[in-house]
Rosetta silent file (secondary structure, phi, psi, omega in degrees, C-alpha in Angstrom):
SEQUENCE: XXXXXXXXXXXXXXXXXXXXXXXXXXXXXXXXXXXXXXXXXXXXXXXXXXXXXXXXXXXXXXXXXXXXXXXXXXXXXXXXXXXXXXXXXXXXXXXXXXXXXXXXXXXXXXXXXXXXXXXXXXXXXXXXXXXXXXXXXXXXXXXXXXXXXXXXXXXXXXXXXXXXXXXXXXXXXXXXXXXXXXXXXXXXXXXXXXXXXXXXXXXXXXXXXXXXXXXXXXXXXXXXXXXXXXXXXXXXXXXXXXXXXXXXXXXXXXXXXXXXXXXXXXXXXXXXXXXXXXXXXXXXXXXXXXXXXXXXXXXXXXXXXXXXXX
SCORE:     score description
SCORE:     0.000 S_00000001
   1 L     0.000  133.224  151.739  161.950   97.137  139.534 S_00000001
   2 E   -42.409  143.514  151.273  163.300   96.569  142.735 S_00000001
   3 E  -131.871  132.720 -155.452  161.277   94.462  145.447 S_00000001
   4 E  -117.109  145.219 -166.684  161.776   94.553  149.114 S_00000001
   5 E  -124.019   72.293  173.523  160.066   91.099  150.934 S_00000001
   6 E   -84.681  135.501  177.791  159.650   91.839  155.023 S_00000001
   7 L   102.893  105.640 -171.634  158.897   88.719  156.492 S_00000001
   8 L   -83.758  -40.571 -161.156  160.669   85.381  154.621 S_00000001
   9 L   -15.233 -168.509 -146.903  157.529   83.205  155.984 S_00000001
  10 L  -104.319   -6.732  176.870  155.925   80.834  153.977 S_00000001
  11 L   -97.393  -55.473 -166.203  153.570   84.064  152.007 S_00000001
  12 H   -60.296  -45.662  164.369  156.796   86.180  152.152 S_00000001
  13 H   -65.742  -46.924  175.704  158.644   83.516  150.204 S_00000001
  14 H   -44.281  -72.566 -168.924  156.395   82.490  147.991 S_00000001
  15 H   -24.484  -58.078 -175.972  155.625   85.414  146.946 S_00000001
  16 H   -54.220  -56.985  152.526  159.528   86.337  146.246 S_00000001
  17 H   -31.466 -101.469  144.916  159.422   83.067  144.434 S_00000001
  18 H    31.761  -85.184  177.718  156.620   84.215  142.278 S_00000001
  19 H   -47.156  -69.631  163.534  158.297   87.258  141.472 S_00000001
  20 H    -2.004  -90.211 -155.082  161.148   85.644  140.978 S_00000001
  21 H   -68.522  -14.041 -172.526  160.486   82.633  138.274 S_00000001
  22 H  -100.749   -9.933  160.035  158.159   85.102  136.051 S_00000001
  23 L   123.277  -10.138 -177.184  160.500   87.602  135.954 S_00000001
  24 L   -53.684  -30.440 -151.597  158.232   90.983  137.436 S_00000001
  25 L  -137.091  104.151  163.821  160.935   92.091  139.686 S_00000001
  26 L   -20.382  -48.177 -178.532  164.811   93.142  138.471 S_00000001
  27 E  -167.904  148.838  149.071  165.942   91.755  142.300 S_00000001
  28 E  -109.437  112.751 -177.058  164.253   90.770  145.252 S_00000001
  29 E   -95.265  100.837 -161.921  165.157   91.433  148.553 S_00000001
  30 E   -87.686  161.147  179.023  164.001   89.138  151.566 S_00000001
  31 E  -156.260  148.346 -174.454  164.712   90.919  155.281 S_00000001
  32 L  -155.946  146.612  168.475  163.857   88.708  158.386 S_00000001
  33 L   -70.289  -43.269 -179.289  164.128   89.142  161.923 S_00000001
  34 L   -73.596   91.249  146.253  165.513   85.387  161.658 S_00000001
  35 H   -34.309  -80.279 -169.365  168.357   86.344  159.167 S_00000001
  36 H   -50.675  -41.262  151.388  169.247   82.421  158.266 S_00000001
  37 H   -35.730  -75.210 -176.763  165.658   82.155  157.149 S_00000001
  38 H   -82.020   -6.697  165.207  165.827   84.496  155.046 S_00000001
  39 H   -60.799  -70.439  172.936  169.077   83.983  153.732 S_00000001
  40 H   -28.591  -87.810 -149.293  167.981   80.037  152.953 S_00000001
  41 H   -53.620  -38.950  171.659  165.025   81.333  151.150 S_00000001
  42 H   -48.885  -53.456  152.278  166.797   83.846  149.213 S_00000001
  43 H   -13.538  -40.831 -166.295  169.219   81.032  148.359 S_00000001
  44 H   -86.968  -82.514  170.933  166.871   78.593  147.458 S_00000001
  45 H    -1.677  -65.600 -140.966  164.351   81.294  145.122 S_00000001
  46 L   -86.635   -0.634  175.394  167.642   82.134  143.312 S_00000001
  47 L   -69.019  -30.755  179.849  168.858   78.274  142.500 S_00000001
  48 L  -105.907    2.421  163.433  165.489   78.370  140.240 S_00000001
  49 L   -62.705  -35.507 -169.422  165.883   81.412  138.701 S_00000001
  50 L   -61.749  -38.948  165.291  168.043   80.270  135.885 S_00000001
  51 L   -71.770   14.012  157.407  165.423   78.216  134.181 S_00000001
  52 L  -142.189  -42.782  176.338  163.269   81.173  134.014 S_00000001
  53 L  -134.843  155.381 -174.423  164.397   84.244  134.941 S_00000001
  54 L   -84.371    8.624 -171.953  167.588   86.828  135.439 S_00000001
  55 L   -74.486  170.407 -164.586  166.200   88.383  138.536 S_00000001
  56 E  -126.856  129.009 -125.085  168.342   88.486  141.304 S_00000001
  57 E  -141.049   85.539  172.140  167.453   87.120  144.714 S_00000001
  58 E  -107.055 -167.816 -173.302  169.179   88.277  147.889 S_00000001
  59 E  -145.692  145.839  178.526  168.811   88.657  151.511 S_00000001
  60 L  -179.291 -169.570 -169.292  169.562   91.540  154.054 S_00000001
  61 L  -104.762  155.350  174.591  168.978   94.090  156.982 S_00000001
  62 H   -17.638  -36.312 -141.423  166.418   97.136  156.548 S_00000001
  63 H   -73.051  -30.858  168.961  169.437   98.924  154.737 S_00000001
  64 H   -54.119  -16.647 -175.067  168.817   96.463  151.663 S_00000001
  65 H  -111.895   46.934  148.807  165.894   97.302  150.477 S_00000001
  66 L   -46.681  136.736  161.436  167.212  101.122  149.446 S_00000001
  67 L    82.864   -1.476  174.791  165.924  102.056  146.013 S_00000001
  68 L   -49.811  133.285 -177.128  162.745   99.328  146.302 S_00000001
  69 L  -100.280   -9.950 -178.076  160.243  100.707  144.393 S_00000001
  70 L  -165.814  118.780  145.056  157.577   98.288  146.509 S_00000001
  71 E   -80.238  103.891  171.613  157.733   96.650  149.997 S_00000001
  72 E   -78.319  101.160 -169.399  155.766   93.961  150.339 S_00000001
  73 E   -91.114   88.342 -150.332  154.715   93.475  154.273 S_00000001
  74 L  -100.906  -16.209 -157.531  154.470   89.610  154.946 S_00000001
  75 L   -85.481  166.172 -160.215  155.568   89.609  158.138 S_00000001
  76 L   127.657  176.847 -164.190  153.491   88.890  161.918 S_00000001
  77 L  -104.786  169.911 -163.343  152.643   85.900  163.441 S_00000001
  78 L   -83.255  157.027  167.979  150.548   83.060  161.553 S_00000001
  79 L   -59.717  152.444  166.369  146.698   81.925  161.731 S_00000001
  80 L  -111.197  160.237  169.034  146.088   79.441  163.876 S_00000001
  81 L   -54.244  114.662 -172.884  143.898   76.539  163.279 S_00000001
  82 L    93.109  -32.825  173.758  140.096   77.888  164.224 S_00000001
  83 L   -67.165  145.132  177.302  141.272   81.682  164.652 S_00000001
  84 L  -117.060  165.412 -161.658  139.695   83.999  162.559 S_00000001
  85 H   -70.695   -5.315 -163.400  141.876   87.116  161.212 S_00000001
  86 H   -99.778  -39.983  142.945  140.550   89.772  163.042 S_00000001
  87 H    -3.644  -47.096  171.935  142.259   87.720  165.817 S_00000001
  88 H   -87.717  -15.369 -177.653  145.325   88.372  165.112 S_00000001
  89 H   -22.528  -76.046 -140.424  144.876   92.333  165.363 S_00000001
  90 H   -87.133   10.307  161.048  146.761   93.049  168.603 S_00000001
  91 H   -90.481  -58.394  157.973  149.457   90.802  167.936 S_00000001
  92 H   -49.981   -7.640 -171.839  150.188   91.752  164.187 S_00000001
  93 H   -78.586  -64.472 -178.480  149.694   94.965  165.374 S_00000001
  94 H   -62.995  -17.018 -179.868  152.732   95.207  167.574 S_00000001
  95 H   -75.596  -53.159 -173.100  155.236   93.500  164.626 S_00000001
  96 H   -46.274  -26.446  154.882  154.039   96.217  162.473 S_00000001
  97 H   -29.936  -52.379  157.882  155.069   98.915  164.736 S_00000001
  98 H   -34.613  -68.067 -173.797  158.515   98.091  164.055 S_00000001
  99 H   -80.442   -7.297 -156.011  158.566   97.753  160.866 S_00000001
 100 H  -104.473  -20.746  174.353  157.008  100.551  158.655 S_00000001
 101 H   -71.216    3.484 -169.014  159.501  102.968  160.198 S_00000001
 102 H   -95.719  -61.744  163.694  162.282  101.018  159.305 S_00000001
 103 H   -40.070  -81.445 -155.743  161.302  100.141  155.850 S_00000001
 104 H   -84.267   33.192  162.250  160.581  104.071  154.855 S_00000001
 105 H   -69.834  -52.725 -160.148  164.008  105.159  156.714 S_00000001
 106 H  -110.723  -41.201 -168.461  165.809  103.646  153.574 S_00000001
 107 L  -137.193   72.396 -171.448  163.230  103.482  150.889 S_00000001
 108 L   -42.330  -25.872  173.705  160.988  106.541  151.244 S_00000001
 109 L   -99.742  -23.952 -175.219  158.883  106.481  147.644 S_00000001
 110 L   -54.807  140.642  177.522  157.816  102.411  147.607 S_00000001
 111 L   -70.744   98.579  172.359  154.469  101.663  147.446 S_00000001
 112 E   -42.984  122.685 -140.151  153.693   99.401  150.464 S_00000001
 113 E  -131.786   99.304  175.921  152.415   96.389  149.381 S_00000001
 114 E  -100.937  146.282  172.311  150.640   94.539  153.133 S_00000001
 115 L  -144.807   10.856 -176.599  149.826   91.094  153.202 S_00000001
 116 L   -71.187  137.031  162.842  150.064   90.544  156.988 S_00000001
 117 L   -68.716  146.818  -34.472  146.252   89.221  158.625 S_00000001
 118 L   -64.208  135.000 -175.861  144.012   90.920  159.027 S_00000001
 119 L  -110.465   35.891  170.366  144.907   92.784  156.337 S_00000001
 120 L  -105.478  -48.030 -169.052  142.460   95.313  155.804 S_00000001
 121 H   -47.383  -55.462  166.821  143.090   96.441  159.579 S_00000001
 122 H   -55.087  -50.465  148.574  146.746   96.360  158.859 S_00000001
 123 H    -6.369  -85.962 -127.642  146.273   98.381  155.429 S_00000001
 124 H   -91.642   17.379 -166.404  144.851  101.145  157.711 S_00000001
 125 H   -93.241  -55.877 -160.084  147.694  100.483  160.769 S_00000001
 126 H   -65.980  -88.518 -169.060  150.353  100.677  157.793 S_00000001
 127 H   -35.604   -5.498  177.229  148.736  104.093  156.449 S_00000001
 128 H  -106.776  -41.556  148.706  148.399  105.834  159.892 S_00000001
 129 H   -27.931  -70.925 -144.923  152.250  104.853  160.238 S_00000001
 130 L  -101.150  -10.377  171.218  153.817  105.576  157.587 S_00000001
 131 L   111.264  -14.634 -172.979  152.244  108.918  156.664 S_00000001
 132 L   -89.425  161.599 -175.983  151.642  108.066  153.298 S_00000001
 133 L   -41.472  152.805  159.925  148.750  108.984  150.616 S_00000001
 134 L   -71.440   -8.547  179.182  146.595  105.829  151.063 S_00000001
 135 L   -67.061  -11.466 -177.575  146.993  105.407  146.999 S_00000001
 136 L  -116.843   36.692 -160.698  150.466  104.186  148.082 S_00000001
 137 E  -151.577   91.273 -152.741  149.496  101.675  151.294 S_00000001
 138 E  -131.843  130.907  170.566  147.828   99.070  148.999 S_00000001
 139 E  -124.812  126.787 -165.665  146.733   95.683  151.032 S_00000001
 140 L   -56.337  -11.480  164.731  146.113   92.614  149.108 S_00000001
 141 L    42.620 -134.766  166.789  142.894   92.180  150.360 S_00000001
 142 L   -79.117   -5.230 -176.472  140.490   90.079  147.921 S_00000001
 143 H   -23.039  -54.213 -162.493  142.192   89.833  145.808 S_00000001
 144 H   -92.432  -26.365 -172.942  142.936   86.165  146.332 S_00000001
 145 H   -78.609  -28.587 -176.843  138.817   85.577  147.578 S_00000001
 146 H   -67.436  -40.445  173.765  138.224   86.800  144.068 S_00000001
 147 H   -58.116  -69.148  171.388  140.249   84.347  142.769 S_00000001
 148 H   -21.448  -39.352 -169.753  138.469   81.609  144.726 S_00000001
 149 H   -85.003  -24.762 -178.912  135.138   82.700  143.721 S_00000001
 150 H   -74.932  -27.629 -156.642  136.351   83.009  139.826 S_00000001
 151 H   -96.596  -41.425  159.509  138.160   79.620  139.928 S_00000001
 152 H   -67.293  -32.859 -178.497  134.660   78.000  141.479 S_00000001
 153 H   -80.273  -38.850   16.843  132.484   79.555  139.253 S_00000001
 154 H   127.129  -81.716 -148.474  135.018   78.263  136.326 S_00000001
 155 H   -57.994  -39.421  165.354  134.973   74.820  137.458 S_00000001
 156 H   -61.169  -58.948 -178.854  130.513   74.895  137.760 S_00000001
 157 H   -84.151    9.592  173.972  130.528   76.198  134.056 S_00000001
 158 L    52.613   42.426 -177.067  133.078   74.263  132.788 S_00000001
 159 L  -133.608  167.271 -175.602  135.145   76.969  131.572 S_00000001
 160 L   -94.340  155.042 -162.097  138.444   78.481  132.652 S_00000001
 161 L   -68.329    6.112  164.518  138.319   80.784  135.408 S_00000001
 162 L  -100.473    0.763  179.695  139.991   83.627  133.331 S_00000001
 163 L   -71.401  -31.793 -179.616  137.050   83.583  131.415 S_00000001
 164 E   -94.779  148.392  173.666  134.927   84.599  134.385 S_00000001
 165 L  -130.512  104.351 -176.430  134.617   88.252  135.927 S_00000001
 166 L  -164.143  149.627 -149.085  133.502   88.628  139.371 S_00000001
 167 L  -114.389  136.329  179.787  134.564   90.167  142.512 S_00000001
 168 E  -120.985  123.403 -145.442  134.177   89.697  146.342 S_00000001
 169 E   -99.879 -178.783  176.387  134.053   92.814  147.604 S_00000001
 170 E    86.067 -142.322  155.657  134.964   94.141  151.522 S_00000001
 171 L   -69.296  158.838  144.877  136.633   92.433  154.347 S_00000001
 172 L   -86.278   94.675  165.067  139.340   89.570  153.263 S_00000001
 173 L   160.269 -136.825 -142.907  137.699   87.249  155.746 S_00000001
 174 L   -69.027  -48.927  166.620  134.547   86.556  157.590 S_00000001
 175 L   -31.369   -3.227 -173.821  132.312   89.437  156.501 S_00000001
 176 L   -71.109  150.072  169.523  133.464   89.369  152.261 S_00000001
 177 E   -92.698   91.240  157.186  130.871   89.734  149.930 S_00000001
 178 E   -39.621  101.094  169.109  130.458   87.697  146.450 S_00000001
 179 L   -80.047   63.737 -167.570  128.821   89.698  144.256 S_00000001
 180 L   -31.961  -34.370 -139.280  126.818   87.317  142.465 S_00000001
 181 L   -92.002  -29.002  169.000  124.525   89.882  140.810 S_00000001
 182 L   -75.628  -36.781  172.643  127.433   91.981  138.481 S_00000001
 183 L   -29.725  122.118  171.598  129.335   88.448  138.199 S_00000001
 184 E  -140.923  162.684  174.249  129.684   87.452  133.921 S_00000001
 185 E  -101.989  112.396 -164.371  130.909   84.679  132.097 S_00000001
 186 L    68.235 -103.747  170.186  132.312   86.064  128.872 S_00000001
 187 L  -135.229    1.011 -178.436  129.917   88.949  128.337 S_00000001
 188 E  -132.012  163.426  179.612  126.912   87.680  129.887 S_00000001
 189 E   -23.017  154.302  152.103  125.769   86.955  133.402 S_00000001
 190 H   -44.273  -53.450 -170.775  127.015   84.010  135.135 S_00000001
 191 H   -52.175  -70.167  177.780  123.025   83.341  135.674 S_00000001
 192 H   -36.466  -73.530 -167.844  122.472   83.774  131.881 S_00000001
 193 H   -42.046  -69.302 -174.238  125.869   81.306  130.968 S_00000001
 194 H   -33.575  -47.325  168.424  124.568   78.907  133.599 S_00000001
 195 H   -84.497  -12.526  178.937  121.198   78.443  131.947 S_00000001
 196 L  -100.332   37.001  162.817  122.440   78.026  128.325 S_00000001
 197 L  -139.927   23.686  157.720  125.060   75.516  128.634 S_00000001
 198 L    59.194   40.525  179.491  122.092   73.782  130.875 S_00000001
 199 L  -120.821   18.698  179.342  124.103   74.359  134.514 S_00000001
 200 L   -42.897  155.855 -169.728  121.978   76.358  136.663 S_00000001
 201 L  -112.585   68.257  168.925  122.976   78.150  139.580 S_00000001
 202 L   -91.623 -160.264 -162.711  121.003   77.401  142.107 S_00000001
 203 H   -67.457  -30.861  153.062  120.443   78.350  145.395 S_00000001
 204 H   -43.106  -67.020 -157.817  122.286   75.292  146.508 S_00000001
 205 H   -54.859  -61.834 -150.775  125.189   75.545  144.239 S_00000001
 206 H   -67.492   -3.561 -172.414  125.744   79.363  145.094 S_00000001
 207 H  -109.823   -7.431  139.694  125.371   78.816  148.204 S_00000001
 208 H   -45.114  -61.328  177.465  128.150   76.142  148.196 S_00000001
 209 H   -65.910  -47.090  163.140  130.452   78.141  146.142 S_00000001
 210 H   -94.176   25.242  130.032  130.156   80.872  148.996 S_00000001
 211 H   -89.698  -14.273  171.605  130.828   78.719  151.411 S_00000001
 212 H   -57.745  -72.002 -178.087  133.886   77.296  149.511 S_00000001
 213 L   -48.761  -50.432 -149.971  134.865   80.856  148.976 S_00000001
 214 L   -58.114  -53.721 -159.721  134.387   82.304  152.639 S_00000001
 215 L  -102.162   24.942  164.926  135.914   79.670  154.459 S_00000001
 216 H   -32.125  -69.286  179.626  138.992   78.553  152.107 S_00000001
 217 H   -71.685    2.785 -144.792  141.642   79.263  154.386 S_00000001
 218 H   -94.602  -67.148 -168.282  139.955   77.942  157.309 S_00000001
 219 H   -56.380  -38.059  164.581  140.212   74.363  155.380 S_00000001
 220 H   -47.281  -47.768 -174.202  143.273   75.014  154.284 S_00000001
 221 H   -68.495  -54.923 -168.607  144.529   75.765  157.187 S_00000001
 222 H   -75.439  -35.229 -151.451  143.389   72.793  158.864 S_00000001
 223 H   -86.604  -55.681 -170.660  144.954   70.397  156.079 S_00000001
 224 H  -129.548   56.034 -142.336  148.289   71.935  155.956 S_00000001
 225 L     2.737   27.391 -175.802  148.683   74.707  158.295 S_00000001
 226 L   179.520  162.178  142.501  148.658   77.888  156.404 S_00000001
 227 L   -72.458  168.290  139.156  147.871   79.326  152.865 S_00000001
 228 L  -164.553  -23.155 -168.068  150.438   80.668  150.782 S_00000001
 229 L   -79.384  -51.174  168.103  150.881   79.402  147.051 S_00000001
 230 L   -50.763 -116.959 -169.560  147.246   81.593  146.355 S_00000001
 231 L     0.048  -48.274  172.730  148.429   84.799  147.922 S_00000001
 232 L   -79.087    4.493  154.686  151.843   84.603  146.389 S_00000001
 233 L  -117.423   -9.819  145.277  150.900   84.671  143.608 S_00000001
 234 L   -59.948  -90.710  174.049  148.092   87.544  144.197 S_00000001
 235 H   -18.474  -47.071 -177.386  150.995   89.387  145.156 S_00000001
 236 H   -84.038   -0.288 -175.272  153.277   89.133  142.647 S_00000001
 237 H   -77.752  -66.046  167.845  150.171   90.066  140.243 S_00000001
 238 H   -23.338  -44.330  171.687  149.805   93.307  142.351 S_00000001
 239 H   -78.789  -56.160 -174.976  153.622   94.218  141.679 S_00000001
 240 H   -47.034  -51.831  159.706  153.331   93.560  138.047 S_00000001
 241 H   -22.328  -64.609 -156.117  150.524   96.061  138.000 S_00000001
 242 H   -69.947  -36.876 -167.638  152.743   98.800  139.675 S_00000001
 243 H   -62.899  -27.360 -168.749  155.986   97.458  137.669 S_00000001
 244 H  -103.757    0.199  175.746  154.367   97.721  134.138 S_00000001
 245 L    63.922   32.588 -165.798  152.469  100.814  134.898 S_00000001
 246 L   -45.784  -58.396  173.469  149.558   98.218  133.903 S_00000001
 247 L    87.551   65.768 -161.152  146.445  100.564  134.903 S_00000001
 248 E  -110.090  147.814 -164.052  145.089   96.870  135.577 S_00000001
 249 E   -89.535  139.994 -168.769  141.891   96.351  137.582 S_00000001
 250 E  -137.759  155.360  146.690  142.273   94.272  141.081 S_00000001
 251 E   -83.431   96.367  179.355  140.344   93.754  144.071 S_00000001
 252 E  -126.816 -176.686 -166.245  142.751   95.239  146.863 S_00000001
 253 E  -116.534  128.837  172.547  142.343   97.067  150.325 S_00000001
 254 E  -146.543  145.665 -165.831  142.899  100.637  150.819 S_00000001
 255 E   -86.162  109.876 -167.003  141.930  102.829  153.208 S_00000001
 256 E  -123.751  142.706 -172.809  138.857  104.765  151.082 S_00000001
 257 L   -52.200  -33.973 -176.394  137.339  107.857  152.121 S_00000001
 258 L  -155.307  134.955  168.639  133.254  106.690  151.954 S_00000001
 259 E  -133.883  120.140  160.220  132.027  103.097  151.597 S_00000001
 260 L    39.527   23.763 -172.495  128.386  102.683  152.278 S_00000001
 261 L    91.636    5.801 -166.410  128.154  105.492  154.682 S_00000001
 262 E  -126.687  118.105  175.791  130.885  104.356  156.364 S_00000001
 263 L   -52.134  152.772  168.445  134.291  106.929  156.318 S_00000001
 264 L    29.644   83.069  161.364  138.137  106.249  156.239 S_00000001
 265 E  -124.319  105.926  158.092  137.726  102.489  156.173 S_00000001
 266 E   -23.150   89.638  153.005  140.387   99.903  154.598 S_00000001
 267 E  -161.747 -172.997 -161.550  138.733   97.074  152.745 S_00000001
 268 E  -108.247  136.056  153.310  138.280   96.151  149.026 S_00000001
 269 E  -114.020 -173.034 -177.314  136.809   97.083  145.666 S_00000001
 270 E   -92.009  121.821  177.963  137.883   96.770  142.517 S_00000001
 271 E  -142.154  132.320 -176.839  140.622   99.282  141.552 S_00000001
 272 E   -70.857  125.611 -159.394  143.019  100.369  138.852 S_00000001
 273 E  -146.381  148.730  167.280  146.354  100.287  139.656 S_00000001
 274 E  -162.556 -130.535 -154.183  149.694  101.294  138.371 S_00000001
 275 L   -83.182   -7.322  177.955  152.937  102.355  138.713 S_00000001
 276 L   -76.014   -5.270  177.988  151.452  105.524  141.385 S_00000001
 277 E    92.690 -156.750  170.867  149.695  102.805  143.407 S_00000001
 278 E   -53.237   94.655  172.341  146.070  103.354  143.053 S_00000001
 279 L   -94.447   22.484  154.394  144.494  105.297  140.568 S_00000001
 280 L  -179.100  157.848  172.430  141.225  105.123  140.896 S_00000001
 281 L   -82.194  146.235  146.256  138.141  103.534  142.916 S_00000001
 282 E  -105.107  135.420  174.529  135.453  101.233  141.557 S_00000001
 283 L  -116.980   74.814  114.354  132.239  100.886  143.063 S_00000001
 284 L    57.499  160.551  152.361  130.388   97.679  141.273 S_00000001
 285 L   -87.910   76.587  178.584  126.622   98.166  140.443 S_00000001
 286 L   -65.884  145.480  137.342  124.994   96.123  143.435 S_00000001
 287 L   -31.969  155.393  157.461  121.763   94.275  144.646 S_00000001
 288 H   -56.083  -44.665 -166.499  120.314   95.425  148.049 S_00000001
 289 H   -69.507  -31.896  161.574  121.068   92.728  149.414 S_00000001
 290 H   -34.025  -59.257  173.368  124.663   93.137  148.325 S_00000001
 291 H   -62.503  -29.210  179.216  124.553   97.011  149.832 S_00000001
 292 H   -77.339  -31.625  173.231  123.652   96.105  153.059 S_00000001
 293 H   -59.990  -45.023  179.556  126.424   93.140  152.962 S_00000001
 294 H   -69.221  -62.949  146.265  129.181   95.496  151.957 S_00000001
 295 H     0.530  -92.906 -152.214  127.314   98.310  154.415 S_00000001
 296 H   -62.457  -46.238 -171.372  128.005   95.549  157.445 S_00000001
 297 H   -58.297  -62.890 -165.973  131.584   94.626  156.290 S_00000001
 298 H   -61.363  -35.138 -177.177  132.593   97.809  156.257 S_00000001
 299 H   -66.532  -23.212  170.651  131.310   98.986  159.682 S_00000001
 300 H   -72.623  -60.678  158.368  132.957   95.646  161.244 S_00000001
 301 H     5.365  -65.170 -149.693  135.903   96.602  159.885 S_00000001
 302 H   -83.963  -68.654 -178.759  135.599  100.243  160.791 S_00000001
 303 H   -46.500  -53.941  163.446  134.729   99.281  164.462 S_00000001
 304 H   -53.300  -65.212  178.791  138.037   97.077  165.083 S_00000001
 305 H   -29.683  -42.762 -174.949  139.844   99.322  163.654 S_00000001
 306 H   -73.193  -11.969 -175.342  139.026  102.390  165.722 S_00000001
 307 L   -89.067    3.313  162.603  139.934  100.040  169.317 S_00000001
 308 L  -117.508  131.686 -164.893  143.741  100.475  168.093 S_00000001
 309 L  -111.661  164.594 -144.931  145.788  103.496  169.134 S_00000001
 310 L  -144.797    0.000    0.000  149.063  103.739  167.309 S_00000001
């Protein structure tokens, strides 16, 4: 499969990089407003394909990514140190404008793939754009918060973090949910795992562990001024889905008809995805406390959203 990159940045590259060394994506195509930027990175990407993979790693104008089968939307301006994503709205707002009409000029069936902040808001910016079903306007969402919370829980239970399965649900930012109570290690609870290998999970720990999770990029952010190496690789997992016709279950953001009472809102559950983009919703078996936490995500969400006219 083709892959179309907008946005070279330091997510937009990885990512292509990603794709790249395992091999998901036939060719990758970076587009930049800053052309030498994305030329260099294409350049660079494809000097390290030969020790892994044949794909083939160029650079170009809109017209390049004909025949893409998935655009992947990296591009907007970066977090700042201290900003939170819902920040960035009316700025990321204004790249996207630009861009989705550009993109489906030349490659009219790819599934849009967003990874621009905030990126549930964008999800539903990109899907009132471009016109398309929302099963095909798929925004990476938690994907990557899931990871966090799986890779923490891992590391408490001394086990590896594909071993655990549990999902943070919602916004990707301040408002996500951990869903502690559906969380398992193996086949049994986390809670359960926790007390037989003599590890409990208490209210300290978990409440560590979701502070770990929440505020990742924050910390991140501050050390070395941006994520990307998570995401980019949450991305290229997303394309592998759609490339292999996978049906594989993710946390991503889509603009879903009823969440918690609350209509047409973009943020994440757990969903099967393949090469049609999304093919079906999950809704998790929750706590109260959990429903009112998802219940509150989604209405913040819901609320930004509706203050942008397109």
């Amino acid at each position: 499969m083709k892959v179309g990159i907008v946005g070279a940045g330091m997510v937009g590259s990885t990512a292509g990089y990603a794709l790249a060394l395992t091999g998901t994506a036939s060719e990758v195509v970076l587009v930049d407003k800053n052309g030498s930027l994305a030329l260099a990175q294409a350049e660079d990407i494809a000097h390290a394909t030969p020790f892994h993979s044949a794909t083939k790693v160029t650079a170009g104008g809109y017209e390049a990514l004909e025949g893409a089968g998935v655009v992947i939307l990296a591009a907007g301006v970066s977090q700042k140190p201290g900003e939170d994503r819902l920040s960035l709205l009316e700025r990321n707002a204004d790249v996207f404008r630009s861009i989705v009409t550009s993109v489906l000029s030349v490659a009219p069936d790819a599934i849009l793939l967003v990874a621009s902040n905030p990126v549930d808001i964008m999800t539903d910016i990109a899907t009132r754009l471009s016109g398309l079903a929302p099963q095909r306007v798929i925004g990476s969402g938690t994907i990557l918060d899931t990871a966090r919370f799986r890779t923490l829980l891992g590391r408490q239970l001394g086990i590896s973090a594909q071993s655990v399965h549990a999902y943070v649900l919602g916004e990707h930012g301040d408002s996500e949910v951990l869903t502690w109570s559906n969380a398992l290690a193996g086949s049994v609870s986390v809670a359960s795992f926790a007390e037989q290998v003599g590890k409990p999970l208490t209210a300290e720990i978990r409440a560590l562990i979701d502070d770990n999770v929440r505020n990742a990029a924050y910390r991140i952010i501050e050390g070395k001024g941006a994520t990307y190496y998570g995401i980019g690789a949450g991305l290229q997992r997303i394309v592998k889905a759609i490339a292999l016709d996978q049906r594989a279950v993710l946390s991503v953001s889509m603009v879903t008809q009823l969440v918690e009472g609350v209509d047409d809102v973009a943020l994440s559950v757990p969903r099967v995805i393949g090469a049609a983009g999304v093919l079906a919703d999950l809704f998790p078996d929750l706590d109260d406390a959990e429903h009112k936490a998802l219940a509150r995500s989604a209405h913040i969400i819901k609320e930004r959203t509706g203050s942008i006219r397109l």
